[in-house]
PDB file of C-alpha atoms in Angstrom:
ATOM      1  CA  MET A   1    -140.732   4.117-104.062  1.00 52.00           C
ATOM      2  CA  LYS A   2    -138.253   1.107-104.629  1.00 50.00           C
ATOM      3  CA  ILE A   3    -137.323   2.797-108.316  1.00 54.00           C
ATOM      4  CA  ILE A   4    -137.083   6.353-106.915  1.00 50.00           C
ATOM      5  CA  LEU A   5    -134.421   4.681-104.257  1.00 42.00           C
ATOM      6  CA  SER A   6    -132.852   1.957-106.629  1.00 44.00           C
ATOM      7  CA  ALA A   7    -132.468   5.461-109.409  1.00 43.00           C
ATOM      8  CA  PHE A   8    -130.728   7.801-106.709  1.00 41.00           C
ATOM      9  CA  VAL A   9    -128.821   5.024-105.751  1.00 45.00           C
ATOM     10  CA  ILE A  10    -126.991   4.165-109.393  1.00 47.00           C
ATOM     11  CA  LEU A  11    -127.350   7.722-109.520  1.00 44.00           C
ATOM     12  CA  PHE A  12    -124.846   8.586-106.631  1.00 45.00           C
ATOM     13  CA  SER A  13    -123.160   5.751-107.749  1.00 44.00           C
ATOM     14  CA  SER A  14    -122.178   7.118-111.155  1.00 40.00           C
ATOM     15  CA  ILE A  15    -121.599  10.568-109.830  1.00 43.00           C
ATOM     16  CA  SER A  16    -118.863   9.007-106.791  1.00 42.00           C
ATOM     17  CA  PHE A  17    -117.477   6.776-108.804  1.00 43.00           C
ATOM     18  CA  GLY A  18    -117.241   8.600-111.646  1.00 43.00           C
ATOM     19  CA  GLN A  19    -115.309  10.675-110.154  1.00 40.00           C
ATOM     20  CA  ASN A  20    -112.376   8.792-109.998  1.00 41.00           C
ATOM     21  CA  ASP A  21    -112.365   9.597-113.976  1.00 43.00           C
ATOM     22  CA  LEU A  22    -111.106  13.310-112.493  1.00 55.00           C
ATOM     23  CA  LEU A  23    -108.212  12.829-111.146  1.00 73.00           C
ATOM     24  CA  ASN A  24    -104.982  12.342-112.373  1.00 78.00           C
ATOM     25  CA  THR A  25    -102.120   9.940-112.548  1.00 86.00           C
ATOM     26  CA  PRO A  26     -98.483  10.250-113.360  1.00 81.00           C
ATOM     27  CA  GLU A  27     -99.978   7.364-116.730  1.00 86.00           C
ATOM     28  CA  LYS A  28    -102.859   9.815-117.300  1.00 87.00           C
ATOM     29  CA  LEU A  29    -101.610  12.568-118.056  1.00 84.00           C
ATOM     30  CA  TRP A  30     -98.430  11.108-119.512  1.00 80.00           C
ATOM     31  CA  ALA A  31    -101.816  10.018-122.222  1.00 83.00           C
ATOM     32  CA  LYS A  32    -102.585  13.560-123.269  1.00 83.00           C
ATOM     33  CA  VAL A  33     -99.417  14.375-124.230  1.00 79.00           C
ATOM     34  CA  ASN A  34     -99.028  11.388-125.725  1.00 75.00           C
ATOM     35  CA  SER A  35    -102.686  11.413-127.109  1.00 73.00           C
ATOM     36  CA  GLU A  36    -103.252   9.613-130.423  1.00 49.00           C
ATOM     37  CA  SER A  37    -105.358  12.528-130.995  1.00 49.00           C
ATOM     38  CA  TYR A  38    -102.640  14.840-131.120  1.00 57.00           C
ATOM     39  CA  ASN A  39    -100.343  12.893-132.814  1.00 58.00           C
ATOM     40  CA  LYS A  40    -102.545  12.783-135.524  1.00 56.00           C
ATOM     41  CA  LEU A  41    -103.496  16.560-135.585  1.00 61.00           C
ATOM     42  CA  LEU A  42     -99.332  16.542-135.539  1.00 60.00           C
ATOM     43  CA  ASP A  43     -99.422  14.139-138.435  1.00 61.00           C
ATOM     44  CA  SER A  44    -101.892  15.979-140.749  1.00 60.00           C
ATOM     45  CA  LEU A  45    -100.575  18.532-139.959  1.00 59.00           C
ATOM     46  CA  ASN A  46     -97.132  17.949-141.438  1.00 59.00           C
ATOM     47  CA  THR A  47     -98.635  16.137-143.711  1.00 59.00           C
ATOM     48  CA  TYR A  48    -100.101  18.993-145.787  1.00 57.00           C
ATOM     49  CA  TYR A  49     -96.968  21.804-144.164  1.00 55.00           C
ATOM     50  CA  ASP A  50     -94.938  22.652-147.023  1.00 57.00           C
ATOM     51  CA  GLU A  51     -92.198  25.157-145.570  1.00 57.00           C
ATOM     52  CA  THR A  52     -91.392  27.372-149.799  1.00 57.00           C
ATOM     53  CA  ARG A  53     -95.487  28.784-148.217  1.00 57.00           C
ATOM     54  CA  ASN A  54     -93.849  29.458-145.016  1.00 57.00           C
ATOM     55  CA  ASP A  55     -97.176  28.560-143.571  1.00 66.00           C
ATOM     56  CA  ILE A  56     -97.421  31.215-140.944  1.00 70.00           C
ATOM     57  CA  LYS A  57    -100.885  29.803-139.699  1.00 68.00           C
ATOM     58  CA  LEU A  58    -100.012  25.724-139.846  1.00 65.00           C
ATOM     59  CA  HIS A  59     -97.063  26.239-137.945  1.00 69.00           C
ATOM     60  CA  ASP A  60     -98.719  28.599-135.282  1.00 73.00           C
ATOM     61  CA  SER A  61    -101.504  25.191-134.624  1.00 72.00           C
ATOM     62  CA  ILE A  62     -98.660  23.505-133.940  1.00 75.00           C
ATOM     63  CA  LYS A  63     -97.144  25.580-131.497  1.00 78.00           C
ATOM     64  CA  LYS A  64    -100.601  26.034-129.996  1.00 79.00           C
ATOM     65  CA  GLU A  65    -100.624  22.209-129.392  1.00 78.00           C
ATOM     66  CA  GLU A  66     -96.985  21.637-128.485  1.00 82.00           C
ATOM     67  CA  LEU A  67     -97.103  24.345-125.975  1.00 83.00           C
ATOM     68  CA  LYS A  68    -100.338  22.370-124.426  1.00 85.00           C
ATOM     69  CA  SER A  69     -98.123  19.649-124.344  1.00 84.00           C
ATOM     70  CA  LEU A  70     -96.461  21.808-121.576  1.00 88.00           C
ATOM     71  CA  ALA A  71     -98.846  22.558-119.566  1.00 88.00           C
ATOM     72  CA  ILE A  72     -99.363  18.913-119.165  1.00 89.00           C
ATOM     73  CA  CYS A  73     -95.560  17.985-118.798  1.00 89.00           C
ATOM     74  CA  ASP A  74     -95.001  20.940-115.523  1.00 90.00           C
ATOM     75  CA  GLN A  75     -98.251  19.325-114.194  1.00 90.00           C
ATOM     76  CA  LEU A  76     -96.977  15.858-114.271  1.00 90.00           C
ATOM     77  CA  ILE A  77     -93.556  17.427-112.902  1.00 91.00           C
ATOM     78  CA  GLN A  78     -95.041  19.600-110.109  1.00 92.00           C
ATOM     79  CA  GLU A  79     -98.325  17.168-109.289  1.00 92.00           C
ATOM     80  CA  PHE A  80     -96.196  13.436-109.357  1.00 92.00           C
ATOM     81  CA  PRO A  81     -92.373  14.528-108.724  1.00 90.00           C
ATOM     82  CA  GLY A  82     -91.443  10.978-107.607  1.00 89.00           C
ATOM     83  CA  SER A  83     -93.305   9.277-110.946  1.00 88.00           C
ATOM     84  CA  ASP A  84     -91.328   7.452-113.465  1.00 86.00           C
ATOM     85  CA  LEU A  85     -92.578   9.324-115.930  1.00 90.00           C
ATOM     86  CA  VAL A  86     -91.309  12.906-114.205  1.00 91.00           C
ATOM     87  CA  PHE A  87     -87.974  11.779-116.588  1.00 91.00           C
ATOM     88  CA  ASP A  88     -89.896  11.462-119.650  1.00 91.00           C
ATOM     89  CA  ALA A  89     -91.648  14.319-119.155  1.00 92.00           C
ATOM     90  CA  MET A  90     -88.781  16.338-118.179  1.00 93.00           C
ATOM     91  CA  TYR A  91     -87.147  15.294-121.304  1.00 93.00           C
ATOM     92  CA  ARG A  92     -90.496  16.532-123.840  1.00 92.00           C
ATOM     93  CA  LYS A  93     -89.997  19.779-122.455  1.00 92.00           C
ATOM     94  CA  ALA A  94     -86.680  20.659-123.117  1.00 94.00           C
ATOM     95  CA  LEU A  95     -87.267  19.840-126.656  1.00 92.00           C
ATOM     96  CA  ILE A  96     -90.408  21.948-126.697  1.00 91.00           C
ATOM     97  CA  THR A  97     -88.546  24.748-125.360  1.00 92.00           C
ATOM     98  CA  TYR A  98     -86.282  23.898-127.231  1.00 93.00           C
ATOM     99  CA  GLU A  99     -87.942  23.913-130.643  1.00 90.00           C
ATOM    100  CA  TYR A 100     -90.914  26.997-129.834  1.00 88.00           C
ATOM    101  CA  LEU A 101     -89.914  29.183-127.177  1.00 89.00           C
ATOM    102  CA  ASN A 102     -86.112  29.732-125.652  1.00 91.00           C
ATOM    103  CA  ILE A 103     -83.211  28.089-126.413  1.00 93.00           C
ATOM    104  CA  ASP A 104     -81.019  29.164-123.390  1.00 94.00           C
ATOM    105  CA  ILE A 105     -84.115  27.643-121.093  1.00 94.00           C
ATOM    106  CA  ALA A 106     -83.876  24.886-122.814  1.00 94.00           C
ATOM    107  CA  GLN A 107     -80.554  24.216-122.055  1.00 96.00           C
ATOM    108  CA  GLU A 108     -81.234  23.977-118.289  1.00 96.00           C
ATOM    109  CA  PHE A 109     -84.124  22.255-118.857  1.00 94.00           C
ATOM    110  CA  PHE A 110     -81.332  19.461-121.141  1.00 96.00           C
ATOM    111  CA  PHE A 111     -78.968  19.065-117.606  1.00 96.00           C
ATOM    112  CA  LYS A 112     -81.798  18.414-115.544  1.00 94.00           C
ATOM    113  CA  VAL A 113     -82.413  15.916-118.076  1.00 93.00           C
ATOM    114  CA  VAL A 114     -78.581  14.757-117.736  1.00 94.00           C
ATOM    115  CA  ASN A 115     -78.501  15.225-114.612  1.00 94.00           C
ATOM    116  CA  PHE A 116     -81.055  12.989-113.462  1.00 91.00           C
ATOM    117  CA  ASN A 117     -80.814   9.685-111.914  1.00 88.00           C
ATOM    118  CA  THR A 118     -82.336   7.152-114.170  1.00 85.00           C
ATOM    119  CA  THR A 119     -82.334   3.851-116.694  1.00 80.00           C
ATOM    120  CA  LYS A 120     -83.829   5.672-119.357  1.00 80.00           C
ATOM    121  CA  THR A 121     -80.446   5.832-121.690  1.00 82.00           C
ATOM    122  CA  ALA A 122     -81.838   7.202-124.104  1.00 83.00           C
ATOM    123  CA  TYR A 123     -82.735  10.246-123.773  1.00 88.00           C
ATOM    124  CA  LYS A 124     -79.805  11.228-122.485  1.00 92.00           C
ATOM    125  CA  ARG A 125     -78.153  10.171-125.508  1.00 91.00           C
ATOM    126  CA  LYS A 126     -80.525  12.438-126.735  1.00 92.00           C
ATOM    127  CA  ALA A 127     -81.076  15.190-124.820  1.00 94.00           C
ATOM    128  CA  TYR A 128     -75.965  15.541-124.596  1.00 95.00           C
ATOM    129  CA  ARG A 129     -76.480  16.120-128.616  1.00 95.00           C
ATOM    130  CA  PHE A 130     -78.578  18.753-128.190  1.00 96.00           C
ATOM    131  CA  LEU A 131     -76.281  19.567-125.404  1.00 97.00           C
ATOM    132  CA  ALA A 132     -73.676  19.478-128.162  1.00 97.00           C
ATOM    133  CA  SER A 133     -75.981  21.762-131.138  1.00 96.00           C
ATOM    134  CA  ILE A 134     -76.694  24.617-128.944  1.00 96.00           C
ATOM    135  CA  GLU A 135     -73.038  24.533-128.205  1.00 96.00           C
ATOM    136  CA  ILE A 136     -72.204  24.534-132.690  1.00 96.00           C
ATOM    137  CA  ASP A 137     -74.469  26.770-132.391  1.00 95.00           C
ATOM    138  CA  LYS A 138     -72.675  29.351-129.809  1.00 95.00           C
ATOM    139  CA  SER A 139     -69.556  28.174-131.715  1.00 94.00           C
ATOM    140  CA  ASN A 140     -67.948  26.674-128.274  1.00 95.00           C
ATOM    141  CA  TYR A 141     -67.186  23.430-130.619  1.00 96.00           C
ATOM    142  CA  ASN A 142     -64.789  22.222-127.500  1.00 96.00           C
ATOM    143  CA  GLN A 143     -67.892  22.210-125.622  1.00 97.00           C
ATOM    144  CA  ALA A 144     -70.409  20.332-127.904  1.00 96.00           C
ATOM    145  CA  ILE A 145     -67.155  17.564-129.346  1.00 96.00           C
ATOM    146  CA  LEU A 146     -67.635  17.360-125.322  1.00 97.00           C
ATOM    147  CA  TYR A 147     -71.125  16.436-125.249  1.00 96.00           C
ATOM    148  CA  LEU A 148     -70.965  14.905-128.509  1.00 96.00           C
ATOM    149  CA  ASP A 149     -68.880  12.379-126.426  1.00 95.00           C
ATOM    150  CA  GLU A 150     -70.401  11.974-123.612  1.00 94.00           C
ATOM    151  CA  SER A 151     -73.809  10.874-125.891  1.00 92.00           C
ATOM    152  CA  SER A 152     -71.321   8.314-126.652  1.00 89.00           C
ATOM    153  CA  LYS A 153     -71.201   6.308-123.514  1.00 90.00           C
ATOM    154  CA  TYR A 154     -75.369   5.450-123.397  1.00 85.00           C
ATOM    155  CA  LYS A 155     -76.401   2.615-125.442  1.00 80.00           C
ATOM    156  CA  VAL A 156     -79.393   2.733-127.167  1.00 77.00           C
ATOM    157  CA  THR A 157     -81.507  -0.287-128.479  1.00 75.00           C
ATOM    158  CA  TYR A 158     -82.449   0.317-133.022  1.00 73.00           C
ATOM    159  CA  PHE A 159     -85.275  -1.394-134.124  1.00 78.00           C
ATOM    160  CA  CYS A 160     -83.614  -0.720-137.649  1.00 76.00           C
ATOM    161  CA  GLY A 161     -80.683   0.180-139.784  1.00 73.00           C
ATOM    162  CA  ASN A 162     -81.873   2.766-140.581  1.00 85.00           C
ATOM    163  CA  GLU A 163     -82.320   4.705-137.575  1.00 84.00           C
ATOM    164  CA  TRP A 164     -78.083   3.387-136.709  1.00 84.00           C
ATOM    165  CA  ASP A 165     -77.296   5.147-140.072  1.00 86.00           C
ATOM    166  CA  THR A 166     -79.576   7.980-139.027  1.00 87.00           C
ATOM    167  CA  ASP A 167     -77.554   8.262-135.376  1.00 86.00           C
ATOM    168  CA  THR A 168     -74.374   7.623-136.743  1.00 88.00           C
ATOM    169  CA  ARG A 169     -74.668  10.007-139.756  1.00 92.00           C
ATOM    170  CA  GLN A 170     -75.594  12.758-137.524  1.00 92.00           C
ATOM    171  CA  LEU A 171     -72.834  11.800-135.032  1.00 92.00           C
ATOM    172  CA  ARG A 172     -70.363  12.120-137.760  1.00 94.00           C
ATOM    173  CA  ASN A 173     -72.049  15.228-138.711  1.00 95.00           C
ATOM    174  CA  MET A 174     -71.290  17.133-135.346  1.00 95.00           C
ATOM    175  CA  TYR A 175     -68.248  16.226-135.231  1.00 95.00           C
ATOM    176  CA  THR A 176     -67.513  17.379-138.589  1.00 95.00           C
ATOM    177  CA  ILE A 177     -68.691  20.699-137.837  1.00 95.00           C
ATOM    178  CA  CYS A 178     -66.898  20.760-134.351  1.00 95.00           C
ATOM    179  CA  PHE A 179     -63.175  20.201-136.158  1.00 94.00           C
ATOM    180  CA  ASP A 180     -64.558  22.869-138.718  1.00 94.00           C
ATOM    181  CA  GLY A 181     -65.017  24.683-136.855  1.00 93.00           C
ATOM    182  CA  LEU A 182     -61.765  24.643-134.760  1.00 92.00           C
ATOM    183  CA  CYS A 183     -59.293  25.054-137.840  1.00 92.00           C
ATOM    184  CA  GLU A 184     -60.965  27.935-139.004  1.00 88.00           C
ATOM    185  CA  LYS A 185     -60.366  29.709-135.668  1.00 77.00           C
ATOM    186  CA  ARG A 186     -56.102  28.843-135.345  1.00 73.00           C
TER     187      ARG A 186
END
């Protein structure tokens, strides 16, 4: 009888305490978005991806994984609106929407990112750059320049000189495109 009772207690405790693993927290959802296996999948897919072959099947599998991340970002934003990770999820949602869905909708998400009250300046800087890129594509060069100016107001910590060089080169190229576009309109 003691064995049956103790087995029942162990079984019941593992069921009831195991339920905590099923409950989502913002950290668990964000970990799903950035899971190591997911990133390894993308790395392996990108390693074998050859743009000259236009490998549609591979692109579709990457898109499918990104859209799964988008759903998890939406879940995090809706279920935990007060979490510090909401801003990260909003930025990731804007990126995925920009890359795979609709640039106009992505623009709205990037506006939400830049207007979000947070101290995470790197994402705001990048969001302004994406807004500038969208305006460049629409030939709205004056607006793009305003976004580029705004992006420069947000300081970023670089971990190596290559990051700084890449960022500076991107900014310089975007300004050049804008000024060349404005000269052509004259």
